[in-house]
């Protein structure tokens, strides 16, 4: 049993590790494949779909199959899924982010984004357009846009592989351990599994800070930094590690027996030699080869009566509703948390992921562990557990209301969320991005390569700021003579702008409070988590435990884990103010959100 506990704890670790890594990479995948948040939600949900395809079957046939071996097969499938998701990186070629090219003059300063001289001849200058040859080259590879299906399929496989781990592992422990220890063991395995997500997020944070084509591209030539919304991290690197960890997790299970003597009765039994009879074990282990199709057929015939029995249990029914609601809120929140932090508080995705891994998750583990410990310490019965859980949920809900105080102003983008400093807009609504100061520049409306003017306004490109010249290269490029930037004390039309969005100081200051509030909520919720989970075990008859876990997971996944990322993503897309553009036209991923609506 100790070996099984150790192996199962490591498997919980491995599945948490790869699951949280995938969660942390949602925004990287969104940008790499230039897709909207709702499609990311579908990719995220494919994991649940895979899980559901086999979950009920696995948990129902649970006690009748060789549980350790089925778990081992599951781990191998998970590792294959992770490797499959990496494929697009090697098929897609390099990532070219949106940027405007600047033509270099013979002199040391280059002619910059806004070149009025050529605008008379043809309004769109070469400076603002990627050379046509490049454009066509990008478009031959339009198949790229569907390569995210690989990630979706890999995620689906991961879901299929993960299905047996929880119901079979938990029921195996419950069958062969003392009743008073089983809650403690299950809590131990689940909480040791929680270290997986922590490390998964840390790995995610590390990979998000590396450039996606690391090793192929000279990093110094890249003009954007990790805080930029066009930045894509090395999302594929961590998936290779996840695949390897899942494979290692499968190894010990191949060598574990079909059944064990019940804990505490080892003294009177030599392990594994005597046939286990009577009450020592909830099922007599049949000889392996005789697991005939007939017995499986019989067990499927009992399926509906068992289902009826479960749903006739009012406590279990209420528990299922609770699970569904919690899954919806937690999954929606975790999936888009990093995007939220990045947009609201101006932190890079890598740092947001890092903080979730280092602050939020360990606190959650502590909460889960404490919850299990309190049950064991005070020997709580089912009614006491429900009261305890109920109090924690109400407190955490009231704390949630404080989120409305963590406010932050919208990024000030000229012509998008703010008027051009005092200048009137041109009349036509389509060109509200244009003002009299940049009307003769011939800017392309669909580009996003932001610069920050001296006046604290962000402009969509240097062209929209009306910049006439630039110095420096790469990240250090500075634009000068920007007619739209009325710098304080510079007089009209003589100002500079630097690459990148302007920083929002007040938002960065509000961030620690947000983090503290979130930590408190997570801790209190987690405290009620283990007691709530034990309610299910205490309220159903012993022979239905494994089946109940399966149905609970199924309900939570179908009505929570699956739809939540999709409808949260679609709602978040509604708050987008400026979409990026793909090489071949068509909208990519979102660049700027209306932060108030998002919150």
C-alpha positions as a printed NumPy array, in Angstrom:
array([[  0.   ,   0.   ,   0.   ],
       [  2.865,   2.382,   0.779],
       [  4.361,   1.825,  -2.675],
       [  0.963,   2.373,  -4.267],
       [  0.462,   5.576,  -2.249],
       [  3.862,   6.872,  -3.335],
       [  3.301,   5.991,  -6.986],
       [ -0.193,   7.484,  -6.999],
       [  1.044,  10.674,  -5.326],
       [  3.663,  11.022,  -8.067],
       [  1.017,  10.418, -10.748],
       [ -1.2  ,  13.102,  -9.208],
       [  1.885,  15.304,  -9.247],
       [  2.55 ,  14.516, -12.931],
       [ -1.015,  15.165, -14.092],
       [ -1.19 ,  18.389, -12.088],
       [  2.199,  19.4  , -13.476],
       [  1.228,  19.004, -17.12 ],
       [ -2.331,  20.283, -16.602],
       [ -1.256,  23.521, -14.944],
       [  1.53 ,  24.011, -17.475],
       [ -1.054,  23.857, -20.277],
       [ -3.3  ,  26.278, -18.372],
       [ -0.437,  28.717, -17.902],
       [  0.348,  28.67 , -21.621],
       [ -3.149,  29.626, -22.842],
       [ -2.215,  33.194, -23.753],
       [  1.03 ,  32.077, -25.434],
       [ -0.891,  29.587, -27.573],
       [ -3.516,  32.236, -28.363],
       [ -0.831,  34.553, -29.753],
       [  1.309,  31.935, -31.446],
       [ -1.618,  30.641, -33.5  ],
       [ -3.301,  34.097, -33.664],
       [ -6.669,  32.845, -32.39 ],
       [ -9.355,  34.367, -30.171],
       [ -9.934,  33.548, -26.494],
       [-13.016,  31.471, -27.245],
       [-10.993,  29.119, -29.484],
       [ -8.431,  28.875, -26.694],
       [-11.388,  27.917, -24.497],
       [-12.253,  25.116, -26.924],
       [ -8.644,  23.856, -26.93 ],
       [ -8.739,  23.957, -23.148],
       [-12.08 ,  22.144, -23.099],
       [-10.824,  19.354, -25.355],
       [ -9.037,  17.961, -22.309],
       [-12.391,  17.589, -20.567],
       [-13.935,  15.997, -23.662],
       [-11.229,  13.327, -23.709],
       [-11.735,  12.799, -20.012],
       [-15.459,  12.309, -20.412],
       [-15.142,   9.872, -23.282],
       [-13.807,   7.247, -20.902],
       [-14.422,   8.513, -17.346],
       [-17.764,   6.841, -16.581],
       [-16.739,   3.541, -18.116],
       [-13.44 ,   3.488, -16.247],
       [-14.878,   4.344, -12.851],
       [-17.748,   1.91 , -13.247],
       [-15.627,  -1.031, -14.358],
       [-13.12 ,   0.108, -11.739],
       [-13.021,  -2.756,  -9.241],
       [-13.349,  -5.35 , -12.014],
       [-10.14 ,  -4.494, -13.862],
       [ -6.454,  -4.561, -12.887],
       [ -6.442,  -1.031, -11.475],
       [ -2.672,  -0.376, -11.267],
       [ -2.146,  -1.502, -14.871],
       [ -4.999,   0.643, -16.178],
       [ -3.469,   3.664, -14.394],
       [ -0.102,   2.858, -16.027],
       [ -1.69 ,   2.818, -19.487],
       [ -3.345,   6.157, -18.686],
       [  0.008,   7.745, -17.846],
       [  1.522,   6.578, -21.123],
       [ -1.412,   8.07 , -23.075],
       [ -0.958,  11.388, -21.211],
       [  2.694,  11.512, -22.207],
       [  1.819,  10.82 , -25.871],
       [ -0.69 ,  13.689, -25.756],
       [  1.95 ,  16.108, -24.505],
       [  4.351,  15.108, -27.294],
       [  1.623,  15.489, -29.93 ],
       [  0.887,  19.081, -28.807],
       [  4.507,  20.064, -29.514],
       [  4.327,  19.129, -33.215],
       [  3.16 ,  22.53 , -34.597],
       [  6.308,  24.235, -33.308],
       [  8.375,  22.146, -35.71 ],
       [  5.938,  22.52 , -38.619],
       [  5.193,  26.23 , -38.443],
       [  8.452,  27.976, -39.086],
       [  9.392,  31.119, -37.185],
       [  7.012,  33.438, -35.402],
       [  6.828,  36.842, -37.091],
       [  5.186,  39.382, -34.847],
       [  3.337,  42.407, -36.192],
       [  5.62 ,  45.362, -36.691],
       [  6.178,  48.221, -39.094],
       [  9.366,  48.222, -41.102],
       [ 11.414,  51.382, -41.138],
       [ 13.288,  52.231, -44.309],
       [ 16.895,  53.248, -43.756],
       [ 18.276,  56.322, -45.438],
       [ 21.892,  56.861, -46.566],
       [ 22.44 ,  59.147, -43.583],
       [ 22.736,  57.814, -40.059],
       [ 19.183,  58.74 , -39.065],
       [ 16.621,  56.689, -40.895],
       [ 13.485,  57.947, -42.544],
       [ 10.773,  56.92 , -40.169],
       [  7.225,  55.662, -40.136],
       [  5.501,  58.821, -41.299],
       [  6.898,  59.95 , -44.632],
       [  4.759,  62.757, -46.041],
       [  6.944,  63.096, -49.148],
       [  5.834,  59.824, -50.679],
       [  2.299,  60.018, -49.412],
       [  1.21 ,  62.2  , -52.331],
       [  2.145,  59.584, -54.913],
       [  0.676,  56.53 , -53.186],
       [ -0.867,  56.915, -49.761],
       [  0.505,  53.669, -48.341],
       [  4.274,  53.925, -48.148],
       [  6.691,  51.025, -48.135],
       [  7.596,  52.003, -44.638],
       [  4.205,  50.94 , -43.35 ],
       [  3.743,  47.862, -45.477],
       [  5.538,  44.554, -45.287],
       [  7.143,  44.036, -48.708],
       [  4.711,  42.222, -50.973],
       [  7.036,  39.275, -51.563],
       [  7.127,  38.578, -47.849],
       [  3.366,  38.943, -47.651],
       [  2.75 ,  36.33 , -50.325],
       [  5.281,  33.998, -48.791],
       [  3.404,  34.147, -45.51 ],
       [  0.121,  33.383, -47.243],
       [  1.261,  30.217, -48.953],
       [  1.47 ,  28.718, -45.497],
       [ -2.13 ,  29.471, -44.519],
       [ -2.389,  25.869, -43.338],
       [ -0.506,  27.225, -40.328],
       [ -3.707,  28.708, -39.061],
       [ -5.153,  25.255, -38.391],
       [ -2.106,  23.793, -36.703],
       [ -3.685,  24.537, -33.316],
       [ -5.711,  21.371, -33.95 ],
       [ -2.559,  19.424, -32.978],
       [ -2.634,  21.089, -29.576],
       [ -6.339,  20.304, -29.329],
       [ -5.783,  16.615, -30.15 ],
       [ -2.856,  16.383, -27.729],
       [ -5.026,  17.871, -25.008],
       [ -7.785,  15.386, -25.863],
       [ -5.34 ,  12.497, -25.416],
       [ -4.165,  13.949, -22.106],
       [ -7.794,  13.95 , -20.98 ],
       [ -8.296,  10.31 , -21.974],
       [ -5.112,   9.276, -20.162],
       [ -5.966,  11.139, -16.974],
       [ -9.435,   9.612, -16.582],
       [ -8.5  ,   6.373, -14.75 ],
       [ -6.045,   7.935, -12.304],
       [ -8.453,   9.554,  -9.874],
       [-11.39 ,   7.101,  -9.541],
       [ -9.29 ,   3.936,  -9.681],
       [ -6.497,   5.269,  -7.497],
       [ -8.798,   6.656,  -4.825],
       [-11.015,   3.562,  -4.712],
       [ -7.929,   1.3  ,  -4.516],
       [ -6.699,   3.206,  -1.464],
       [-10.166,   3.202,   0.074],
       [-10.546,  -0.553,  -0.443],
       [ -7.264,  -1.579,   1.152],
       [ -6.732,   0.92 ,   3.977],
       [ -8.352,   1.225,   7.408],
       [-11.519,   3.295,   7.396],
       [-10.127,   5.949,   9.75 ],
       [ -6.948,   6.286,   7.671],
       [ -8.518,   6.434,   4.243],
       [ -9.512,  10.107,   4.431],
       [ -6.033,  11.001,   5.627],
       [ -4.334,   8.98 ,   2.861],
       [ -6.552,  10.431,   0.15 ],
       [ -5.901,  13.928,   1.499],
       [ -2.175,  13.17 ,   1.528],
       [ -2.157,  11.956,  -2.081],
       [ -4.283,  14.876,  -3.285],
       [ -2.219,  17.492,  -1.492],
       [  1.113,  16.019,  -2.622],
       [ -0.416,  16.168,  -6.101],
       [ -0.864,  19.899,  -5.568],
       [  2.892,  20.427,  -5.794],
       [  2.565,  19.476,  -9.462],
       [  0.628,  22.61 , -10.408],
       [  3.092,  24.758,  -8.442],
       [  6.039,  23.41 , -10.403],
       [  3.983,  23.434, -13.608],
       [  3.332,  27.158, -13.171],
       [  6.989,  27.818, -12.339],
       [  8.05 ,  25.999, -15.495],
       [  5.38 ,  27.954, -17.371],
       [  6.755,  31.203, -16.017],
       [ 10.284,  30.268, -17.086],
       [  9.198,  29.201, -20.579],
       [  6.995,  32.29 , -21.051],
       [ 10.013,  34.51 , -20.501],
       [ 12.061,  32.759, -23.229],
       [ 11.446,  33.753, -26.842],
       [  9.41 ,  31.171, -28.77 ],
       [ 12.091,  30.431, -31.389],
       [ 14.899,  30.234, -28.872],
       [ 18.08 ,  28.874, -30.407],
       [ 17.085,  29.826, -33.969],
       [ 16.643,  33.57 , -33.608],
       [ 19.076,  36.089, -32.174],
       [ 17.167,  37.37 , -29.14 ],
       [ 18.813,  40.8  , -29.239],
       [ 17.255,  41.543, -32.619],
       [ 13.74 ,  41.325, -31.171],
       [ 12.208,  44.746, -30.587],
       [  9.558,  43.699, -28.031],
       [  9.839,  42.6  , -24.389],
       [  7.81 ,  40.006, -22.411],
       [  5.33 ,  42.674, -21.258],
       [  4.259,  43.274, -24.853],
       [  0.963,  41.692, -25.971],
       [  2.692,  40.339, -29.091],
       [  5.323,  38.437, -27.094],
       [  5.199,  34.648, -27.4  ],
       [  7.182,  32.469, -24.999],
       [  8.7  ,  29.029, -25.625],
       [  5.397,  27.255, -24.953],
       [  6.553,  23.993, -26.561],
       [  9.612,  23.511, -24.37 ],
       [  7.71 ,  22.681, -21.191],
       [  5.437,  20.241, -23.   ],
       [  8.445,  18.043, -23.788],
       [  9.261,  17.962, -20.068],
       [  5.615,  17.224, -19.168],
       [  5.576,  14.274, -21.548],
       [  8.697,  12.8  , -19.971],
       [  7.38 ,  13.214, -16.405],
       [  4.088,  11.493, -17.283],
       [  5.975,   8.577, -18.808],
       [  8.114,   8.134, -15.676],
       [  4.943,   8.174, -13.553],
       [  3.61 ,   5.1  , -15.361],
       [  6.555,   2.843, -14.513],
       [  5.834,   1.647, -10.923],
       [  2.213,   0.703, -11.69 ],
       [  3.182,  -2.092, -14.085],
       [  4.58 ,  -4.018, -11.097],
       [  1.761,  -3.609,  -8.538],
       [ -0.692,  -6.456,  -7.725],
       [ -4.395,  -6.674,  -8.55 ],
       [ -5.369,  -6.491,  -4.875],
       [ -3.775,  -6.059,  -1.455],
       [ -4.647,  -7.426,   1.968],
       [ -6.62 ,  -4.878,   3.98 ],
       [ -4.431,  -2.644,   6.124],
       [ -4.262,  -3.782,   9.757],
       [ -4.94 ,  -7.392,   8.817],
       [ -1.449,  -7.915,   7.451],
       [ -0.449,  -9.589,  10.722],
       [ -2.682, -12.606,  10.178],
       [ -2.007, -12.866,   6.459],
       [  1.093, -13.526,   4.487],
       [  0.901, -10.931,   1.742],
       [ -0.223, -12.229,  -1.591],
       [  0.039, -16.002,  -0.861],
       [ -3.217, -16.856,   0.869],
       [ -6.454, -16.269,  -0.962],
       [ -8.09 , -13.209,   0.539],
       [-11.534, -14.037,   1.866],
       [-14.456, -12.706,   3.805],
       [-14.392,  -9.152,   5.028],
       [-10.708,  -8.557,   4.433],
       [-11.478,  -7.263,   1.016],
       [-14.528,  -5.786,  -0.614],
       [-14.08 ,  -8.032,  -3.648],
       [-12.559, -11.469,  -4.061],
       [ -9.781, -11.063,  -6.572],
       [-10.646, -13.341,  -9.488],
       [ -7.847, -15.123, -11.294],
       [ -6.637, -12.676, -13.903],
       [ -7.374, -14.519, -17.172],
       [-10.989, -15.207, -16.167],
       [-12.042, -11.588, -16.507],
       [-14.5  , -12.693, -19.158],
       [-16.564, -10.485, -21.412],
       [-19.571, -12.01 , -19.659],
       [-18.743, -10.454, -16.286],
       [-18.249,  -7.042, -17.922],
       [-21.596,  -7.491, -19.663],
       [-23.264,  -8.251, -16.327],
       [-21.696,  -5.211, -14.718],
       [-22.948,  -2.976, -17.544],
       [-26.444,  -4.386, -16.961],
       [-26.241,  -3.16 , -13.333],
       [-25.226,   0.311, -14.506],
       [-28.66 ,   1.953, -14.567],
       [-29.884,   0.6  , -11.229],
       [-26.651,   1.929,  -9.686],
       [-27.192,   5.311, -11.347],
       [-30.771,   5.438, -10.087],
       [-29.601,   4.621,  -6.589],
       [-27.026,   7.44 ,  -6.646],
       [-29.397,  10.094,  -7.942],
       [-32.08 ,   8.989,  -5.532],
       [-29.718,  10.151,  -2.779],
       [-30.585,  13.808,  -2.015],
       [-27.27 ,  14.591,  -0.291],
       [-25.344,  13.333,  -3.3  ],
       [-27.615,  15.311,  -5.642],
       [-26.988,  18.594,  -3.797],
       [-23.288,  17.758,  -3.744],
       [-23.294,  17.385,  -7.551],
       [-24.93 ,  20.815,  -8.002],
       [-22.335,  22.343,  -5.711],
       [-19.511,  20.713,  -7.682],
       [-20.845,  22.025, -10.993],
       [-21.06 ,  25.614,  -9.728],
       [-17.59 ,  25.47 ,  -8.206],
       [-16.05 ,  23.966, -11.322],
       [-17.539,  26.783, -13.43 ],
       [-16.099,  29.565, -11.323],
       [-12.705,  27.957, -10.661],
       [-12.009,  26.751, -14.2  ],
       [-13.079,  30.06 , -15.756],
       [-10.921,  31.972, -13.325],
       [ -7.793,  29.839, -13.551],
       [ -7.867,  29.718, -17.36 ],
       [ -7.861,  33.49 , -17.868],
       [ -6.187,  34.612, -14.652],
       [ -2.814,  35.341, -16.25 ],
       [ -4.433,  37.312, -19.076],
       [ -6.404,  39.289, -16.487],
       [ -3.311,  40.146, -14.446],
       [ -1.419,  41.161, -17.577],
       [ -4.176,  43.44 , -18.88 ],
       [ -5.25 ,  44.949, -15.544],
       [ -2.014,  45.363, -13.646],
       [  0.54 ,  45.675, -16.381],
       [  2.596,  42.635, -15.292],
       [  4.194,  40.314, -17.838],
       [  2.523,  36.927, -18.348],
       [  5.679,  35.22 , -17.079],
       [  5.495,  37.107, -13.782],
       [  1.745,  36.48 , -13.412],
       [  2.275,  32.735, -13.912],
       [  5.182,  32.793, -11.451],
       [  3.076,  34.462,  -8.746],
       [  0.215,  31.995,  -9.162],
       [  2.688,  29.13 ,  -8.801],
       [  4.592,  30.529,  -5.832],
       [  1.866,  32.306,  -3.869],
       [ -1.596,  31.021,  -4.716],
       [ -1.001,  27.306,  -5.14 ],
       [  1.029,  26.618,  -1.974],
       [ -1.654,  28.449,   0.03 ],
       [ -4.313,  26.259,  -1.592],
       [ -2.325,  23.118,  -0.732],
       [ -2.041,  24.281,   2.848],
       [ -5.803,  24.859,   2.962],
       [ -6.605,  21.403,   1.593],
       [ -4.189,  19.765,   3.99 ],
       [ -5.527,  21.67 ,   6.991],
       [ -9.084,  20.732,   6.032],
       [ -8.187,  17.018,   5.98 ],
       [ -6.258,  17.392,   9.24 ],
       [ -9.223,  19.039,  11.005],
       [-11.527,  16.173,   9.991],
       [ -9.088,  13.634,  11.433],
       [ -8.334,  15.672,  14.563],
       [-11.932,  16.396,  15.58 ],
       [-13.336,  13.188,  14.025],
       [-15.981,  15.267,  12.244],
       [-19.171,  13.518,  11.17 ],
       [-20.999,  14.27 ,   7.952],
       [-23.231,  17.014,   9.443],
       [-20.265,  18.766,  11.091],
       [-18.341,  18.589,   7.79 ],
       [-21.209,  20.167,   5.845],
       [-21.544,  23.035,   8.34 ],
       [-17.799,  23.633,   8.239],
       [-17.739,  23.657,   4.427],
       [-20.795,  25.922,   4.251],
       [-19.179,  28.548,   6.506],
       [-15.951,  28.607,   4.465],
       [-17.847,  29.098,   1.188],
       [-19.927,  31.986,   2.542],
       [-16.86 ,  33.765,   3.953],
       [-14.944,  33.367,   0.7  ],
       [-17.948,  34.683,  -1.285],
       [-18.115,  37.823,   0.865],
       [-14.37 ,  38.351,   0.373],
       [-14.871,  38.059,  -3.389],
       [-16.963,  41.234,  -3.341],
       [-13.8  ,  43.178,  -2.491],
       [-12.478,  42.527,  -6.013],
       [-14.585,  45.469,  -7.191],
       [-12.247,  47.819,  -5.363],
       [ -9.15 ,  46.667,  -7.305],
       [ -9.687,  49.054, -10.176],
       [ -7.343,  50.231, -12.868],
       [ -7.684,  52.72 , -15.719],
       [ -7.866,  51.622, -19.331],
       [ -4.661,  51.915, -21.368],
       [ -4.736,  55.368, -22.997],
       [ -4.378,  54.749, -26.722],
       [ -4.737,  57.779, -28.967],
       [ -7.79 ,  57.501, -31.204],
       [ -8.92 ,  54.3  , -29.48 ],
       [ -9.528,  55.055, -25.804],
       [ -8.349,  58.681, -25.658],
       [ -8.546,  61.656, -28.009],
       [ -5.344,  62.842, -29.698],
       [ -4.081,  65.348, -27.14 ],
       [ -6.657,  68.063, -27.603],
       [ -6.802,  67.835, -31.402],
       [-10.205,  67.251, -32.98 ],
       [-10.87 ,  63.934, -34.683],
       [-11.292,  63.81 , -38.417],
       [-14.955,  63.495, -39.281],
       [-15.282,  59.983, -40.729],
       [-15.866,  57.358, -38.004],
       [-13.82 ,  54.614, -39.675],
       [-10.72 ,  56.763, -39.402],
       [-11.159,  57.897, -35.835],
       [ -7.541,  56.708, -35.466],
       [ -6.496,  59.559, -37.729],
       [ -6.233,  63.159, -36.635],
       [ -5.075,  66.294, -38.411],
       [ -1.539,  65.719, -37.12 ],
       [ -1.099,  62.37 , -38.907],
       [ -3.562,  62.726, -41.781],
       [ -0.817,  63.05 , -44.392],
       [  1.223,  60.071, -43.16 ],
       [ -0.697,  57.361, -44.985],
       [ -0.847,  55.039, -41.961],
       [ -2.266,  51.529, -42.236],
       [ -5.205,  51.204, -39.874],
       [ -4.859,  47.544, -39.02 ],
       [ -1.338,  47.605, -37.611],
       [ -0.256,  47.349, -34.004],
       [  3.309,  48.225, -33.09 ],
       [  2.714,  50.623, -30.21 ],
       [  4.938,  53.517, -29.194],
       [  4.732,  55.582, -26.03 ],
       [  4.864,  59.334, -26.502],
       [  6.442,  61.816, -24.085],
       [  2.933,  62.915, -23.15 ],
       [  2.057,  59.52 , -21.664],
       [ -0.263,  58.526, -24.516],
       [  0.213,  55.244, -26.357],
       [ -0.023,  55.356, -30.161],
       [ -0.881,  52.298, -32.259],
       [  2.212,  52.693, -34.413],
       [  4.926,  55.308, -34.773],
       [  3.108,  56.391, -37.923],
       [ -0.016,  57.348, -35.97 ],
       [  2.165,  59.433, -33.674],
       [  3.31 ,  61.278, -36.816],
       [  6.99 ,  60.519, -36.229],
       [  9.335,  61.725, -38.97 ],
       [ 12.69 ,  60.243, -37.962],
       [ 14.204,  57.626, -35.689],
       [ 17.507,  56.727, -34.059],
       [ 18.779,  53.42 , -32.72 ],
       [ 17.854,  49.865, -33.667],
       [ 15.915,  46.942, -32.163],
       [ 14.513,  47.453, -28.662],
       [ 16.261,  50.792, -28.26 ],
       [ 14.725,  52.579, -31.209],
       [ 13.543,  56.128, -30.424],
       [ 11.305,  58.121, -32.768],
       [ 11.674,  61.893, -33.122],
       [  9.712,  64.839, -34.517],
       [  6.382,  63.212, -33.758],
       [  3.724,  65.734, -34.746],
       [  0.946,  64.16 , -32.637],
       [  2.955,  64.028, -29.431],
       [  2.576,  67.389, -27.777],
       [  5.215,  66.882, -25.143],
       [  5.004,  69.118, -22.113],
       [  7.211,  72.137, -22.679],
       [  8.402,  70.934, -26.083],
       [  6.126,  73.207, -28.047],
       [  4.032,  71.828, -30.878],
       [  5.274,  69.069, -33.159],
       [  8.707,  68.468, -31.711],
       [  8.565,  65.37 , -29.567],
       [  9.83 ,  61.852, -29.277],
       [  8.306,  58.431, -28.647],
       [  9.789,  55.087, -27.585],
       [  8.79 ,  51.548, -28.57 ],
       [  6.207,  49.75 , -26.448],
       [  3.049,  50.7  , -24.565],
       [  3.184,  53.315, -21.835],
       [  3.384,  51.923, -18.301],
       [  0.403,  52.471, -16.006],
       [  1.911,  53.264, -12.616],
       [ -1.268,  53.29 , -10.517],
       [ -2.195,  49.786, -11.705],
       [  1.138,  48.341, -10.748],
       [  0.647,  49.79 ,  -7.259],
       [ -2.768,  48.113,  -6.848],
       [ -1.386,  44.692,  -7.752],
       [ -0.114,  43.551,  -4.291],
       [ -3.563,  44.211,  -2.771],
       [ -5.214,  42.165,  -5.485],
       [ -2.781,  39.322,  -4.862],
       [ -3.347,  39.376,  -1.081],
       [ -7.122,  39.277,  -1.546],
       [ -6.862,  36.402,  -3.978],
       [ -4.621,  34.443,  -1.63 ],
       [ -7.1  ,  34.857,   1.227],
       [ -9.994,  33.671,  -0.96 ],
       [ -8.033,  30.672,  -2.227],
       [ -7.063,  29.589,   1.298],
       [-10.592,  29.76 ,   2.689],
       [-12.072,  27.924,  -0.3  ],
       [ -9.447,  25.197,  -0.085],
       [-10.097,  24.753,   3.632],
       [-13.654,  23.679,   2.815],
       [-12.52 ,  21.567,  -0.143],
       [-11.497,  18.355,   1.619],
       [-14.54 ,  18.2  ,   3.959],
       [-16.835,  18.758,   0.959],
       [-15.107,  15.952,  -0.882],
       [-15.507,  13.586,   2.065],
       [-19.262,  14.351,   2.209],
       [-19.587,  12.402,  -1.022],
       [-17.78 ,   9.367,   0.401],
       [-19.787,   9.384,   3.61 ],
       [-23.159,   9.746,   1.895],
       [-23.074,   6.889,  -0.64 ],
       [-22.986,   3.158,   0.006],
       [-19.484,   1.602,  -0.06 ],
       [-19.984,  -0.403,  -3.27 ],
       [-20.863,   2.805,  -5.151],
       [-17.891,   4.921,  -4.013],
       [-15.781,   4.539,  -7.126],
       [-18.853,   5.086,  -9.316],
       [-19.81 ,   8.211,  -7.339],
       [-16.356,   9.735,  -7.846],
       [-16.749,   9.104, -11.568],
       [-20.206,  10.676, -11.76 ],
       [-19.061,  13.677,  -9.701],
       [-16.08 ,  14.218, -11.996],
       [-18.302,  13.73 , -15.036],
       [-20.869,  16.284, -13.842],
       [-18.217,  18.821, -12.901],
       [-16.448,  18.395, -16.216],
       [-19.426,  18.298, -18.62 ],
       [-21.284,  21.215, -17.069],
       [-18.315,  23.086, -15.594],
       [-14.845,  22.361, -16.921],
       [-15.962,  22.034, -20.533],
       [-18.224,  25.068, -21.095],
       [-16.556,  27.493, -18.65 ],
       [-13.382,  28.3  , -20.657],
       [-15.472,  28.661, -23.828],
       [-18.087,  31.076, -22.517],
       [-15.594,  32.972, -20.331],
       [-13.366,  33.304, -23.418],
       [-16.247,  34.525, -25.586],
       [-17.206,  37.1  , -22.949],
       [-13.601,  38.295, -22.654],
       [-13.422,  38.628, -26.463],
       [-16.388,  41.004, -26.226],
       [-14.254,  43.437, -24.223],
       [-11.515,  43.606, -26.869],
       [-10.816,  47.098, -28.243],
       [ -8.113,  46.322, -30.807],
       [ -7.505,  43.024, -32.605],
       [ -4.14 ,  42.089, -34.063],
       [ -3.802,  41.246, -37.757],
       [ -2.395,  38.061, -39.269],
       [  0.194,  38.069, -42.049],
       [ -2.513,  37.372, -44.591],
       [ -5.134,  39.703, -43.173],
       [ -7.941,  38.505, -40.921],
       [ -7.985,  39.23 , -37.21 ],
       [ -5.517,  37.531, -34.888],
       [ -5.461,  37.647, -31.099],
       [ -6.525,  40.649, -29.041],
       [ -4.001,  43.416, -28.304],
       [ -5.911,  45.797, -26.011],
       [ -8.894,  45.13 , -23.742],
       [-11.329,  47.498, -22.101],
       [-10.053,  46.739, -18.609],
       [-13.19 ,  47.928, -16.801],
       [-15.47 ,  45.653, -18.807],
       [-12.943,  42.809, -18.493],
       [-12.903,  43.15 , -14.719]])
